[in-house]
Amino acid sequence: MTVYGISILAVIPVRATPSDKAEMLTQLLFGETYKVLEKKKKWHLIQGDYDGYEGWIDATQSTLISKSAWDSYNKTPHYYLSKPVKAIKTNENN
């Protein structure tokens, strides 16, 4: 049975081996989905849906979702901002 997940953190490091000291292969960014291929103590071996990379993430950073939620999310168009929406100005008098 396939297990699905989504990144609800800004960045989740994806490592070569199940160790905090292992080389970081890539990162999952907020909103990226993945499949869990294997569970090992405090680690999940995952395959990212965006780039297909495989690697290990800390299980405490893994948020599992149902297949129906995964299907629905991946069928929905995703929008990305390519330039700032609004400039932020400061009041130099304060």
mmCIF file of C-alpha atoms in Angstrom:
data_model
loop_
_atom_site.group_PDB
_atom_site.id
_atom_site.type_symbol
_atom_site.label_atom_id
_atom_site.label_comp_id
_atom_site.label_asym_id
_atom_site.label_seq_id
_atom_site.Cartn_x
_atom_site.Cartn_y
_atom_site.Cartn_z
ATOM 1 C CA MET A 1 0.000 0.000 0.000
ATOM 2 C CA THR A 2 1.382 3.396 -0.986
ATOM 3 C CA VAL A 3 1.583 6.087 1.690
ATOM 4 C CA TYR A 4 1.414 9.765 0.674
ATOM 5 C CA GLY A 5 2.673 12.948 2.309
ATOM 6 C CA ILE A 6 2.854 16.718 1.958
ATOM 7 C CA SER A 7 5.397 19.235 3.225
ATOM 8 C CA ILE A 8 3.793 21.713 5.613
ATOM 9 C CA LEU A 9 7.158 23.178 6.614
ATOM 10 C CA ALA A 10 9.079 25.829 4.684
ATOM 11 C CA VAL A 11 11.920 23.390 3.950
ATOM 12 C CA ILE A 12 12.510 19.704 4.721
ATOM 13 C CA PRO A 13 16.006 18.351 4.012
ATOM 14 C CA VAL A 14 16.077 15.115 1.996
ATOM 15 C CA ARG A 15 19.145 13.065 2.951
ATOM 16 C CA ALA A 16 21.150 10.277 1.290
ATOM 17 C CA THR A 17 20.943 7.971 4.326
ATOM 18 C CA PRO A 18 18.740 7.950 7.440
ATOM 19 C CA SER A 19 21.017 10.171 9.530
ATOM 20 C CA ASP A 20 21.061 13.842 10.512
ATOM 21 C CA LYS A 21 24.729 13.872 9.457
ATOM 22 C CA ALA A 22 24.070 12.459 5.960
ATOM 23 C CA GLU A 23 24.542 14.458 2.776
ATOM 24 C CA MET A 24 21.512 16.552 1.826
ATOM 25 C CA LEU A 25 20.445 15.533 -1.691
ATOM 26 C CA THR A 26 17.605 18.011 -2.138
ATOM 27 C CA GLN A 27 14.847 19.741 -0.188
ATOM 28 C CA LEU A 28 11.079 19.494 -0.058
ATOM 29 C CA LEU A 29 9.524 22.947 -0.108
ATOM 30 C CA PHE A 30 6.202 24.005 1.416
ATOM 31 C CA GLY A 31 3.320 22.365 -0.429
ATOM 32 C CA GLU A 32 5.352 19.689 -2.226
ATOM 33 C CA THR A 33 3.924 16.181 -2.131
ATOM 34 C CA TYR A 34 5.736 12.867 -1.947
ATOM 35 C CA LYS A 35 5.290 9.117 -1.637
ATOM 36 C CA VAL A 36 6.655 7.228 1.376
ATOM 37 C CA LEU A 37 8.545 4.178 0.116
ATOM 38 C CA GLU A 38 9.787 2.834 3.458
ATOM 39 C CA LYS A 39 9.584 3.643 7.173
ATOM 40 C CA LYS A 40 12.605 3.043 9.399
ATOM 41 C CA LYS A 41 12.493 4.090 13.068
ATOM 42 C CA LYS A 42 12.520 7.897 12.950
ATOM 43 C CA TRP A 43 13.031 8.156 9.186
ATOM 44 C CA HIS A 44 10.902 7.926 6.042
ATOM 45 C CA LEU A 45 12.365 7.061 2.641
ATOM 46 C CA ILE A 46 10.428 9.238 0.210
ATOM 47 C CA GLN A 47 10.169 10.022 -3.486
ATOM 48 C CA GLY A 48 9.289 13.627 -4.264
ATOM 49 C CA ASP A 49 6.501 14.100 -6.793
ATOM 50 C CA TYR A 50 8.003 17.299 -8.218
ATOM 51 C CA ASP A 51 11.461 16.043 -9.190
ATOM 52 C CA GLY A 52 11.338 12.290 -8.518
ATOM 53 C CA TYR A 53 14.319 12.435 -6.140
ATOM 54 C CA GLU A 54 14.470 9.740 -3.476
ATOM 55 C CA GLY A 55 15.928 10.215 -0.029
ATOM 56 C CA TRP A 56 15.320 10.130 3.691
ATOM 57 C CA ILE A 57 13.393 12.694 5.734
ATOM 58 C CA ASP A 58 12.961 12.890 9.497
ATOM 59 C CA ALA A 59 9.620 11.249 10.340
ATOM 60 C CA THR A 60 8.778 14.120 12.715
ATOM 61 C CA GLN A 61 8.786 16.432 9.678
ATOM 62 C CA SER A 62 6.570 14.113 7.625
ATOM 63 C CA THR A 63 2.851 14.896 7.296
ATOM 64 C CA LEU A 64 0.926 11.948 5.891
ATOM 65 C CA ILE A 65 -2.245 12.444 3.847
ATOM 66 C CA SER A 66 -4.844 10.158 2.293
ATOM 67 C CA LYS A 67 -4.692 9.095 -1.345
ATOM 68 C CA SER A 68 -7.869 11.093 -2.064
ATOM 69 C CA ALA A 69 -6.292 14.249 -0.560
ATOM 70 C CA TRP A 70 -3.090 13.602 -2.540
ATOM 71 C CA ASP A 71 -5.065 13.078 -5.774
ATOM 72 C CA SER A 72 -7.153 16.203 -5.213
ATOM 73 C CA TYR A 73 -4.120 18.367 -4.385
ATOM 74 C CA ASN A 74 -2.120 17.167 -7.399
ATOM 75 C CA LYS A 75 -5.037 17.707 -9.812
ATOM 76 C CA THR A 76 -5.450 21.328 -8.683
ATOM 77 C CA PRO A 77 -3.469 23.946 -10.658
ATOM 78 C CA HIS A 78 -0.624 25.469 -8.645
ATOM 79 C CA TYR A 79 0.276 29.132 -8.991
ATOM 80 C CA TYR A 80 3.679 30.657 -8.306
ATOM 81 C CA LEU A 81 4.612 34.291 -7.789
ATOM 82 C CA SER A 82 7.468 35.371 -10.024
ATOM 83 C CA LYS A 83 7.701 38.972 -8.862
ATOM 84 C CA PRO A 84 6.768 40.908 -5.721
ATOM 85 C CA VAL A 85 3.083 41.626 -5.248
ATOM 86 C CA LYS A 86 3.520 44.699 -3.063
ATOM 87 C CA ALA A 87 6.469 46.834 -2.032
ATOM 88 C CA ILE A 88 7.050 47.304 1.689
ATOM 89 C CA LYS A 89 8.077 50.759 2.781
ATOM 90 C CA THR A 90 9.231 51.903 6.183
ATOM 91 C CA ASN A 91 8.518 55.154 7.901
ATOM 92 C CA GLU A 92 11.965 56.585 8.593
ATOM 93 C CA ASN A 93 10.551 59.049 11.135
ATOM 94 C CA ASN A 94 9.689 56.315 13.670
#
